Tab-separated table of C-alpha atoms and ligand atoms in Angstrom:
chain	number	residue	atom	x	y	z
B	1	MET	CA	90.958	-29.164	-79.091
B	2	LYS	CA	87.624	-30.841	-78.264
B	3	PHE	CA	84.917	-29.532	-76.466
B	4	LEU	CA	81.629	-32.097	-75.399
B	5	LEU	CA	78.201	-29.893	-74.098
B	6	ILE	CA	75.750	-31.984	-72.580
B	7	ASN	CA	71.868	-31.120	-71.681
B	8	PRO	CA	71.009	-33.809	-68.942
B	9	PRO	CA	67.870	-35.563	-68.540
B	10	VAL	CA	65.772	-34.776	-65.881
B	11	TYR	CA	63.758	-36.600	-63.111
B	12	ASP	CA	61.072	-35.118	-62.171
B	13	PHE	CA	57.020	-35.965	-60.868
B	14	ALA	CA	56.381	-33.698	-63.847
B	15	CYS	CA	57.981	-31.294	-66.738
B	16	TYR	CA	56.600	-29.652	-69.592
B	17	ASP	CA	58.501	-27.646	-72.048
B	18	LEU	CA	57.625	-24.332	-71.686
B	19	TRP	CA	59.803	-22.849	-73.775
B	20	MET	CA	62.614	-24.639	-71.643
B	21	ARG	CA	66.199	-23.866	-73.650
B	22	PRO	CA	69.819	-24.373	-72.498
B	23	LEU	CA	70.416	-20.509	-73.182
B	24	GLY	CA	73.840	-20.336	-70.962
B	25	LEU	CA	75.073	-23.872	-72.784
B	26	LEU	CA	73.985	-22.462	-75.976
B	27	ARG	CA	76.073	-19.681	-75.635
B	28	LEU	CA	79.181	-21.173	-74.390
B	29	ALA	CA	79.488	-23.416	-78.322
B	30	THR	CA	79.999	-19.861	-79.976
B	31	MET	CA	82.637	-19.015	-77.225
B	32	LEU	CA	83.799	-22.376	-77.446
B	33	GLU	CA	83.940	-22.816	-81.319
B	34	LYS	CA	86.753	-19.783	-81.402
B	35	MET	CA	88.198	-22.488	-79.735
B	36	GLY	CA	88.327	-25.986	-80.997
B	37	ASP	CA	85.513	-28.160	-82.272
B	38	VAL	CA	81.933	-28.460	-80.535
B	39	PHE	CA	80.315	-31.268	-80.423
B	40	TYR	CA	76.533	-31.282	-78.593
B	41	LEU	CA	73.938	-33.814	-76.800
B	42	ASP	CA	70.502	-32.231	-75.767
B	43	CYS	CA	68.536	-34.979	-74.056
B	44	MET	CA	65.668	-32.290	-73.893
B	45	ASP	CA	65.855	-31.299	-77.346
B	46	ARG	CA	62.396	-32.539	-78.517
B	47	GLY	CA	63.557	-32.008	-81.994
B	48	GLU	CA	65.572	-35.300	-81.353
B	49	GLU	CA	64.567	-38.766	-82.007
B	50	GLY	CA	61.698	-39.784	-79.465
B	51	VAL	CA	61.797	-36.938	-77.296
B	52	SER	CA	58.551	-35.007	-78.487
B	53	GLU	CA	55.125	-36.638	-76.825
B	54	ARG	CA	52.888	-33.517	-78.247
B	55	GLU	CA	53.422	-29.581	-78.736
B	56	ASP	CA	51.090	-26.723	-78.937
B	57	GLU	CA	50.937	-24.136	-81.862
B	58	PHE	CA	53.964	-21.767	-79.995
B	59	GLY	CA	56.722	-24.422	-79.008
B	60	CYS	CA	55.940	-26.477	-76.491
B	61	GLY	CA	54.879	-29.077	-75.023
B	62	LYS	CA	55.155	-32.629	-73.542
B	63	PHE	CA	58.443	-34.743	-73.068
B	64	TYR	CA	59.062	-38.684	-73.587
B	65	LYS	CA	59.184	-40.247	-70.003
B	66	GLU	CA	59.894	-43.103	-67.942
B	67	GLU	CA	58.977	-44.258	-64.926
B	68	VAL	CA	61.717	-44.608	-62.330
B	69	GLU	CA	62.427	-45.860	-58.927
B	70	LYS	CA	62.366	-42.740	-56.637
B	71	PRO	CA	65.081	-42.129	-54.577
B	72	GLU	CA	65.276	-43.376	-51.348
B	73	CYS	CA	64.247	-39.873	-49.424
B	74	LEU	CA	60.916	-39.553	-51.764
B	75	LYS	CA	59.918	-43.623	-51.035
B	76	GLY	CA	57.195	-41.869	-49.125
B	77	ILE	CA	55.886	-39.896	-51.981
B	78	SER	CA	52.421	-41.063	-53.589
B	79	ARG	CA	53.000	-39.854	-56.879
B	80	PRO	CA	55.011	-41.677	-60.059
B	81	TYR	CA	58.579	-40.480	-60.233
B	82	PHE	CA	60.047	-39.945	-64.338
B	83	ARG	CA	63.630	-39.813	-66.242
B	84	TYR	CA	62.088	-36.940	-68.840
B	85	GLY	CA	63.787	-36.741	-72.166
B	86	LEU	CA	66.181	-38.515	-74.862
B	87	LYS	CA	66.876	-42.370	-74.273
B	88	LYS	CA	69.649	-43.754	-72.904
B	89	GLY	CA	70.227	-45.966	-75.321
B	90	ARG	CA	69.823	-42.711	-77.952
B	91	VAL	CA	72.291	-41.387	-76.212
B	92	ILE	CA	75.016	-43.805	-76.324
B	93	GLU	CA	74.132	-44.022	-80.558
B	94	ILE	CA	74.969	-39.747	-80.588
B	95	LEU	CA	77.783	-40.384	-77.827
B	96	ASP	CA	78.941	-43.322	-80.410
B	97	THR	CA	79.393	-40.339	-83.144
B	98	PHE	CA	81.677	-37.809	-81.246
B	99	PRO	CA	85.205	-38.262	-81.232
B	100	THR	CA	86.894	-38.424	-77.477
B	101	PRO	CA	86.601	-34.510	-76.104
B	102	ASP	CA	89.030	-32.745	-74.268
B	103	PHE	CA	86.683	-31.789	-72.143
B	104	VAL	CA	83.270	-31.958	-71.128
B	105	PHE	CA	80.402	-28.663	-70.022
B	106	ILE	CA	77.363	-30.286	-68.690
B	107	THR	CA	74.535	-27.365	-67.734
B	108	THR	CA	72.189	-27.536	-64.933
B	109	GLY	CA	68.894	-26.525	-64.205
B	110	MET	CA	66.504	-26.501	-61.107
B	111	THR	CA	68.789	-27.475	-57.328
B	112	TYR	CA	66.410	-30.957	-57.800
B	113	TRP	CA	67.006	-32.032	-60.908
B	114	TYR	CA	70.737	-33.051	-60.013
B	115	PRO	CA	69.923	-36.973	-61.054
B	116	GLY	CA	70.171	-36.314	-64.314
B	117	VAL	CA	73.581	-34.923	-63.771
B	118	GLU	CA	75.060	-37.841	-61.944
B	119	GLU	CA	73.726	-39.695	-65.007
B	120	MET	CA	75.364	-38.424	-67.485
B	121	VAL	CA	78.646	-38.157	-65.504
B	122	GLN	CA	78.411	-41.505	-64.437
B	123	MET	CA	78.696	-42.385	-67.610
B	124	LEU	CA	80.897	-39.908	-69.099
B	125	ARG	CA	83.103	-41.376	-66.700
B	126	ARG	CA	83.270	-44.756	-67.764
B	127	ARG	CA	83.422	-43.640	-71.219
B	128	TYR	CA	85.709	-41.461	-71.071
B	129	PRO	CA	88.159	-41.822	-68.108
B	130	GLY	CA	90.510	-39.191	-67.122
B	131	ILE	CA	88.442	-36.688	-69.619
B	132	PRO	CA	87.667	-33.478	-67.019
B	133	ILE	CA	84.340	-32.459	-66.940
B	134	TYR	CA	82.737	-29.413	-65.467
B	135	ALA	CA	79.544	-28.119	-64.380
B	136	GLY	CA	77.744	-24.841	-64.852
B	137	GLY	CA	74.012	-23.519	-64.752
B	138	ILE	CA	71.684	-22.824	-61.995
B	139	TYR	CA	72.566	-25.833	-59.780
B	140	ALA	CA	75.784	-26.023	-59.919
B	141	THR	CA	75.389	-21.753	-58.991
B	142	LEU	CA	73.503	-22.626	-56.374
B	143	LEU	CA	74.815	-25.531	-54.338
B	144	PRO	CA	78.643	-26.239	-55.652
B	145	GLU	CA	79.871	-28.326	-53.378
B	146	HIS	CA	76.807	-30.499	-53.545
B	147	ALA	CA	77.412	-30.189	-57.743
B	148	LYS	CA	80.981	-31.467	-56.832
B	149	GLN	CA	79.867	-34.421	-55.101
B	150	ARG	CA	78.865	-35.774	-58.408
B	151	GLY	CA	81.614	-36.323	-59.594
B	152	VAL	CA	82.366	-33.218	-61.595
B	153	ASN	CA	85.907	-31.834	-61.641
B	154	GLY	CA	85.398	-28.512	-61.336
B	155	VAL	CA	81.762	-25.903	-61.674
B	156	PHE	CA	81.400	-22.781	-63.384
B	157	VAL	CA	79.423	-20.837	-60.565
B	158	GLY	CA	77.504	-17.590	-62.013
B	159	GLU	CA	77.175	-15.826	-65.360
B	160	ASP	CA	79.664	-13.214	-65.722
B	161	TYR	CA	81.191	-13.338	-68.503
B	162	GLN	CA	85.223	-11.973	-68.022
B	163	LEU	CA	85.243	-14.672	-65.469
B	164	LEU	CA	83.737	-17.263	-67.547
B	165	GLU	CA	86.622	-16.447	-69.907
B	166	LYS	CA	88.881	-16.248	-67.075
B	167	PHE	CA	87.557	-19.755	-65.794
B	168	LEU	CA	88.376	-20.739	-69.667
B	169	ARG	CA	91.591	-20.011	-69.493
B	170	GLU	CA	93.289	-21.862	-66.560
B	171	ILE	CA	91.051	-24.881	-67.596
B	172	THR	CA	92.518	-24.887	-71.507
B	173	GLY	CA	95.560	-22.941	-70.814
B	174	LYS	CA	93.978	-20.914	-74.602
B	175	GLU	CA	92.626	-17.345	-74.704
B	176	VAL	CA	88.781	-16.181	-75.704
B	177	ARG	CA	88.786	-13.237	-75.673
B	178	ILE	CA	84.260	-11.891	-74.917
B	179	THR	CA	83.644	-8.855	-75.626
B	180	LYS	CA	79.894	-9.258	-75.509
B	181	ILE	CA	77.410	-12.031	-74.430
B	182	PRO	CA	77.635	-14.603	-77.071
B	183	PHE	CA	74.568	-15.481	-79.469
B	184	PRO	CA	73.353	-18.954	-79.109
B	185	ARG	CA	74.299	-21.459	-81.542
B	186	LEU	CA	71.210	-22.530	-82.770
B	187	GLU	CA	72.505	-24.770	-85.592
B	188	PHE	CA	72.701	-27.652	-82.519
B	189	LEU	CA	69.212	-27.611	-82.298
B	190	LYS	CA	67.285	-30.074	-83.907
B	191	ARG	CA	64.379	-27.619	-83.347
B	192	ARG	CA	64.377	-24.399	-83.669
B	193	ASP	CA	60.674	-22.907	-84.067
B	194	SER	CA	60.668	-21.662	-80.868
B	195	PHE	CA	63.728	-19.992	-78.568
B	196	VAL	CA	64.598	-17.984	-76.004
B	197	LEU	CA	65.908	-14.351	-75.650
B	198	GLU	CA	67.517	-12.239	-72.657
B	199	THR	CA	67.540	-8.994	-72.886
B	200	SER	CA	68.920	-7.996	-69.699
B	201	GLN	CA	70.069	-10.119	-66.956
B	202	GLY	CA	69.297	-9.874	-63.008
B	203	CYS	CA	66.523	-7.666	-61.507
B	204	PRO	CA	66.799	-4.730	-59.223
B	205	PHE	CA	64.254	-6.144	-56.633
B	206	ARG	CA	64.952	-8.476	-53.570
B	207	CYS	CA	61.996	-10.308	-53.362
B	208	ALA	CA	62.319	-12.840	-50.135
B	209	TYR	CA	61.810	-15.492	-52.611
B	210	CYS	CA	63.863	-15.326	-55.630
B	211	ALA	CA	67.164	-16.664	-56.920
B	212	SER	CA	68.100	-13.673	-59.502
B	213	TYR	CA	69.851	-11.875	-57.383
B	214	LEU	CA	72.219	-15.130	-56.324
B	215	LEU	CA	72.422	-15.677	-60.501
B	216	HIS	CA	73.179	-12.280	-61.264
B	217	PRO	CA	73.982	-9.815	-58.182
B	218	THR	CA	73.748	-6.985	-60.661
B	219	PHE	CA	71.677	-6.133	-63.098
B	220	SER	CA	72.252	-4.859	-66.597
B	221	THR	CA	70.649	-4.638	-70.077
B	222	ARG	CA	72.074	-4.986	-73.333
B	223	SER	CA	71.722	-2.617	-76.245
B	224	VAL	CA	68.957	-2.240	-78.532
B	225	GLU	CA	71.626	-2.641	-81.475
B	226	GLU	CA	72.194	-6.277	-80.155
B	227	VAL	CA	69.176	-7.729	-79.295
B	228	MET	CA	67.977	-6.836	-83.040
B	229	GLU	CA	71.196	-8.147	-84.346
B	230	GLU	CA	70.308	-11.626	-82.177
B	231	LEU	CA	66.479	-11.375	-83.381
B	232	ASP	CA	68.008	-10.836	-87.417
B	233	TYR	CA	69.838	-14.372	-86.578
B	234	PHE	CA	66.893	-15.535	-85.194
B	235	GLN	CA	64.435	-14.998	-87.965
B	236	ASP	CA	67.589	-15.815	-90.547
B	237	ILE	CA	67.710	-19.592	-88.856
B	238	GLY	CA	63.689	-20.012	-88.991
B	239	VAL	CA	62.761	-19.685	-85.210
B	240	LYS	CA	58.610	-18.375	-84.567
B	241	HIS	CA	58.007	-17.853	-81.011
B	242	ILE	CA	60.066	-16.223	-78.708
B	243	ALA	CA	60.229	-16.327	-75.200
B	244	LEU	CA	61.389	-13.884	-72.923
B	245	TYR	CA	63.382	-15.369	-70.489
B	246	ASP	CA	63.971	-11.709	-68.583
B	247	ASP	CA	63.943	-11.106	-64.864
B	248	ALA	CA	63.052	-7.693	-65.248
B	249	PHE	CA	62.274	-7.213	-68.885
B	250	LEU	CA	59.888	-3.320	-68.131
B	251	PHE	CA	62.704	-1.866	-65.326
B	252	ARG	CA	62.860	1.512	-66.380
B	253	PRO	CA	61.178	0.886	-69.413
B	254	GLU	CA	62.360	4.115	-71.182
B	255	THR	CA	65.657	3.657	-71.756
B	256	HIS	CA	65.245	-0.550	-72.077
B	257	ALA	CA	61.855	-2.088	-73.453
B	258	LEU	CA	60.369	0.540	-74.779
B	259	PRO	CA	63.027	1.005	-77.271
B	260	ILE	CA	63.490	-2.430	-78.126
B	261	LEU	CA	59.562	-2.584	-78.471
B	262	LYS	CA	59.727	0.149	-80.988
B	263	GLU	CA	62.332	-1.547	-83.130
B	264	ILE	CA	60.699	-4.747	-83.076
B	265	GLU	CA	57.496	-3.010	-84.513
B	266	LYS	CA	59.545	-0.951	-86.577
B	267	ARG	CA	60.950	-4.362	-88.396
B	268	ASN	CA	58.171	-5.859	-88.635
B	269	TYR	CA	59.670	-9.592	-87.848
B	270	ASN	CA	56.680	-12.870	-87.901
B	271	PHE	CA	57.505	-13.663	-84.300
B	272	THR	CA	55.492	-14.726	-81.756
B	273	PHE	CA	56.415	-13.635	-77.886
B	274	HIS	CA	55.018	-14.655	-74.643
B	275	THR	CA	56.194	-13.632	-71.238
B	276	PRO	CA	56.697	-17.412	-69.412
B	277	ASN	CA	58.695	-15.940	-66.390
B	278	GLY	CA	55.824	-12.824	-65.832
B	279	LEU	CA	56.175	-9.377	-66.084
B	280	HIS	CA	56.686	-6.671	-63.755
B	281	ALA	CA	52.760	-5.056	-63.444
B	282	ARG	CA	54.078	-1.054	-61.917
B	283	PHE	CA	55.784	-0.902	-64.891
B	284	LEU	CA	53.533	-2.026	-67.776
B	285	ASN	CA	52.005	1.973	-69.092
B	286	GLU	CA	49.525	2.444	-71.632
B	287	GLU	CA	52.465	2.692	-74.393
B	288	ILE	CA	54.101	-0.311	-73.507
B	289	ALA	CA	50.828	-2.470	-73.143
B	290	TYR	CA	50.016	-0.921	-76.872
B	291	LEU	CA	53.077	-2.139	-78.289
B	292	LEU	CA	53.447	-5.439	-76.418
B	293	LYS	CA	49.612	-5.898	-78.822
B	294	LYS	CA	51.471	-4.533	-81.665
B	295	THR	CA	54.696	-6.710	-81.742
B	296	GLY	CA	52.725	-10.125	-81.412
B	297	PHE	CA	53.098	-10.557	-77.569
B	298	ILE	CA	50.572	-13.767	-77.204
B	299	THR	CA	51.513	-15.633	-73.845
B	300	VAL	CA	50.990	-12.191	-71.503
B	301	ARG	CA	51.770	-13.042	-67.520
B	302	LEU	CA	52.112	-10.891	-64.436
B	303	SER	CA	53.304	-11.965	-61.634
B	304	LEU	CA	51.092	-11.577	-57.892
B	305	GLU	CA	52.099	-14.346	-56.072
B	306	THR	CA	49.669	-12.965	-53.021
B	307	SER	CA	46.539	-10.089	-53.125
B	308	ARG	CA	47.743	-9.798	-49.085
B	309	LYS	CA	48.749	-6.381	-48.902
B	310	ASP	CA	51.296	-7.107	-46.094
B	311	LEU	CA	52.795	-9.954	-47.207
B	312	GLN	CA	53.516	-8.226	-50.776
B	313	GLU	CA	55.633	-6.025	-48.571
B	314	LYS	CA	57.092	-8.266	-46.773
B	315	THR	CA	58.438	-10.323	-49.360
B	316	GLY	CA	60.269	-7.241	-51.385
B	317	SER	CA	57.321	-4.697	-52.414
B	318	LYS	CA	57.359	-5.860	-56.212
B	319	VAL	CA	54.067	-4.868	-56.857
B	320	LYS	CA	50.977	-4.010	-55.302
B	321	ASN	CA	47.513	-4.778	-56.792
B	322	GLU	CA	46.361	-1.483	-57.657
B	323	GLU	CA	49.392	-1.979	-60.018
B	324	LEU	CA	47.996	-5.192	-61.326
B	325	GLU	CA	44.693	-3.535	-61.516
B	326	ARG	CA	45.694	-0.424	-63.954
B	327	ALA	CA	47.935	-2.829	-66.064
B	328	VAL	CA	45.584	-5.128	-66.624
B	329	LYS	CA	42.856	-2.269	-68.042
B	330	ASN	CA	46.106	-0.985	-70.228
B	331	LEU	CA	46.604	-4.201	-71.177
B	332	GLN	CA	42.262	-4.741	-71.817
B	333	LYS	CA	43.178	-1.138	-73.574
B	334	ALA	CA	45.441	-2.167	-75.685
B	335	GLY	CA	43.340	-4.458	-77.349
B	336	TYR	CA	43.927	-7.838	-75.088
B	337	LEU	CA	40.500	-9.834	-73.401
B	338	PRO	CA	41.048	-10.018	-69.981
B	339	SER	CA	41.212	-14.281	-69.866
B	340	GLN	CA	44.115	-13.555	-72.256
B	341	ILE	CA	45.928	-12.095	-69.549
B	342	ASP	CA	47.206	-14.877	-66.810
B	343	VAL	CA	48.246	-13.760	-63.103
B	344	TYR	CA	50.910	-16.055	-60.833
B	345	LEU	CA	49.983	-16.738	-57.323
B	346	MET	CA	52.317	-18.552	-55.410
B	347	LEU	CA	50.871	-22.265	-53.423
B	348	GLY	CA	52.739	-22.523	-49.873
B	349	LEU	CA	53.843	-19.180	-49.441
B	350	PRO	CA	55.778	-18.969	-46.042
B	351	GLY	CA	53.809	-16.497	-44.026
B	352	SER	CA	50.507	-17.145	-46.296
B	353	GLU	CA	47.330	-19.336	-45.192
B	354	LYS	CA	45.020	-21.272	-47.144
B	355	GLU	CA	42.813	-18.571	-47.243
B	356	ASP	CA	45.056	-15.689	-48.000
B	357	LEU	CA	45.749	-18.006	-51.459
B	358	ARG	CA	41.571	-18.661	-51.873
B	359	GLU	CA	41.058	-15.498	-51.464
B	360	SER	CA	43.845	-13.869	-54.167
B	361	ILE	CA	42.650	-16.385	-56.040
B	362	LEU	CA	38.556	-14.867	-56.209
B	363	TYR	CA	40.725	-11.752	-56.162
B	364	VAL	CA	42.468	-12.209	-59.968
B	365	ASN	CA	39.402	-14.407	-60.578
B	366	SER	CA	37.224	-10.739	-59.926
B	367	LEU	CA	39.554	-9.028	-62.211
B	368	GLY	CA	38.452	-11.625	-65.267
B	369	CYS	CA	42.505	-12.595	-65.994
B	370	ARG	CA	43.332	-16.670	-65.226
B	371	VAL	CA	45.140	-17.840	-62.549
B	372	ILE	CA	48.620	-19.428	-62.770
B	373	LEU	CA	49.692	-21.315	-59.558
B	374	ALA	CA	52.937	-21.831	-59.358
B	375	ASN	CA	53.890	-24.067	-56.078
B	376	PHE	CA	56.870	-22.428	-53.561
B	377	SER	CA	59.686	-24.317	-53.675
B	378	PRO	CA	62.089	-22.779	-51.174
B	379	ILE	CA	65.826	-21.872	-53.109
B	380	PRO	CA	69.031	-21.767	-50.975
B	381	GLY	CA	70.814	-18.363	-50.207
B	382	THR	CA	67.487	-16.690	-50.386
B	383	PRO	CA	65.961	-14.322	-46.951
B	384	LEU	CA	62.517	-16.847	-47.050
B	385	TRP	CA	65.323	-20.108	-46.942
B	386	ARG	CA	66.834	-18.439	-44.171
B	387	GLU	CA	63.599	-17.893	-42.385
B	388	LEU	CA	62.433	-21.674	-43.009
B	389	GLU	CA	66.242	-22.434	-42.214
B	390	GLU	CA	65.234	-20.997	-38.385
B	391	GLU	CA	62.064	-22.643	-37.921
B	392	GLY	CA	63.291	-25.935	-38.692
B	393	ILE	CA	62.052	-26.703	-42.031
B	394	VAL	CA	64.677	-26.644	-44.215
B	395	LYS	CA	68.169	-27.406	-43.586
B	396	GLU	CA	71.817	-26.923	-44.929
B	397	LYS	CA	72.507	-30.369	-45.254
B	398	MET	CA	68.432	-31.583	-46.904
B	399	ASP	CA	68.471	-33.250	-49.987
B	400	PRO	CA	67.706	-31.048	-52.705
B	401	LEU	CA	65.051	-33.391	-53.927
B	402	TRP	CA	63.197	-31.740	-51.185
B	403	HIS	CA	63.896	-28.453	-53.043
B	404	ASN	CA	60.526	-29.697	-55.133
B	405	ASN	CA	58.328	-27.795	-55.969
B	406	THR	CA	55.414	-30.620	-56.272
B	407	ILE	CA	56.582	-31.981	-52.807
B	408	PHE	CA	57.617	-28.954	-50.846
B	409	PRO	CA	54.307	-27.738	-49.709
B	410	LEU	CA	53.871	-31.584	-47.994
B	411	ARG	CA	56.612	-29.490	-45.464
B	412	LEU	CA	53.731	-26.439	-44.922
B	413	GLY	CA	50.476	-28.530	-44.397
B	414	TRP	CA	49.619	-29.547	-47.854
B	415	SER	CA	48.606	-32.710	-48.808
B	416	LEU	CA	49.238	-34.132	-52.528
B	417	GLN	CA	45.445	-34.134	-52.721
B	418	GLU	CA	44.372	-31.061	-51.358
B	419	ILE	CA	46.745	-29.651	-53.910
B	420	ARG	CA	44.999	-31.442	-56.394
B	421	GLU	CA	41.539	-30.112	-55.387
B	422	TRP	CA	42.817	-26.397	-55.160
B	423	ARG	CA	43.901	-26.731	-58.838
B	424	LEU	CA	40.835	-28.627	-59.756
B	425	TRP	CA	38.779	-25.429	-58.379
B	426	VAL	CA	41.362	-22.752	-60.241
B	427	LYS	CA	40.867	-24.969	-63.522
B	428	GLU	CA	37.184	-24.176	-63.067
B	429	LEU	CA	37.710	-20.622	-62.647
B	430	ASN	CA	39.715	-19.923	-65.112
B	431	GLY	CA	37.379	-22.297	-67.522
B	432	ARG	CA	34.478	-19.479	-66.719
B	433	VAL	CA	37.098	-16.134	-67.251
I	1	SF4	S1	60.911	-8.786	-59.097
I	1	SF4	FE1	60.977	-10.747	-59.869
I	1	SF4	S2	62.730	-10.961	-60.727
I	1	SF4	FE2	62.949	-9.518	-59.265
I	1	SF4	S3	63.776	-10.314	-57.196
I	1	SF4	FE3	61.503	-9.776	-57.132
I	1	SF4	S4	60.382	-12.022	-58.049
I	1	SF4	FE4	62.863	-12.163	-58.294
């Protein structure tokens, strides 16, 4: 049996490789290798010819891009729109080296990246008429019906490996046993110096804007042994920089993060670690801060979203200002400069005013930390989506292209020029800390 696995190109106004890796697809590759031959095409692998434009010391960087015509519903937006990743001609050259597959699996990311999925499905339909194509991943899970309308034969919703076992049995007629979360098959990547690690799935919190619960309805952790085995494998294959993909790495630290960090310390790995998803400031005690520093955590990001207390409570109470302040102090004691600590704030958080954002920015700046502004984008199925639906700001049938965080704030009264100015102001403040 032959399987073709695909990570499609991205269509967006902006796209930067901040440790963006198809973890689920590479885990699927490990599983499918037990059932047959796997062929892998990754349009976003910056190790592929012509995909990397520029990169930093920790494996992040720019993708090759081509300006493309905007889809009809985005025509009025005064920003160029691009296709990112492997050139179409190179995609065909790579596919030419593969035999005709029996099944194709496409991973999906953001809901508003569906044009890349559509492009691949159309190309594959012409090339392999009649071959079944399945989609999985974030977009396929959040909007399965929309994804099916892109021309795939079916979608796999979620990331439950027992369900995946059943799904694969049903479509292939073959048995595959999954006793633990498979390691990602990094040998398929052209560039392996940086990758991602997921030590837990889901999050016990229920923040009003977050999709964690929809993607992973229950919170689960992997054992320390399993995580260490995976890190040993990463080391053997040449990974140097690792981004934590966990949503709630620090939740109940005594039974999860602490034993993992202590074991990493003991093993003396040479990795640098990064936390682009943001850490829970509430759980960042002195011991954790010390271990983060000791084990090579370079990019330390904390999630705050807003410093307005009533909004913090209303959106899920994941953190309070005092908890952020304590976390920053603990990190400082451990040897981090405040300017090495990044704090996420949300631009356009529904229910907040521009003045609230100004105060939040000045508050984080007063702690000496750097602000990372993240534009709010609505995720179907979340409580904030439902609120916005009641207000008529989003609609069930709205084109997912409008979920894009670059442009969604326009629906909340922001202009692109204003967003640019706020970002410049934040850049200036960050430059002074
Ligand atoms: S704490 Fe973070 S990951 Fe968990 S629900 Fe809230 S935003 Fe999502």
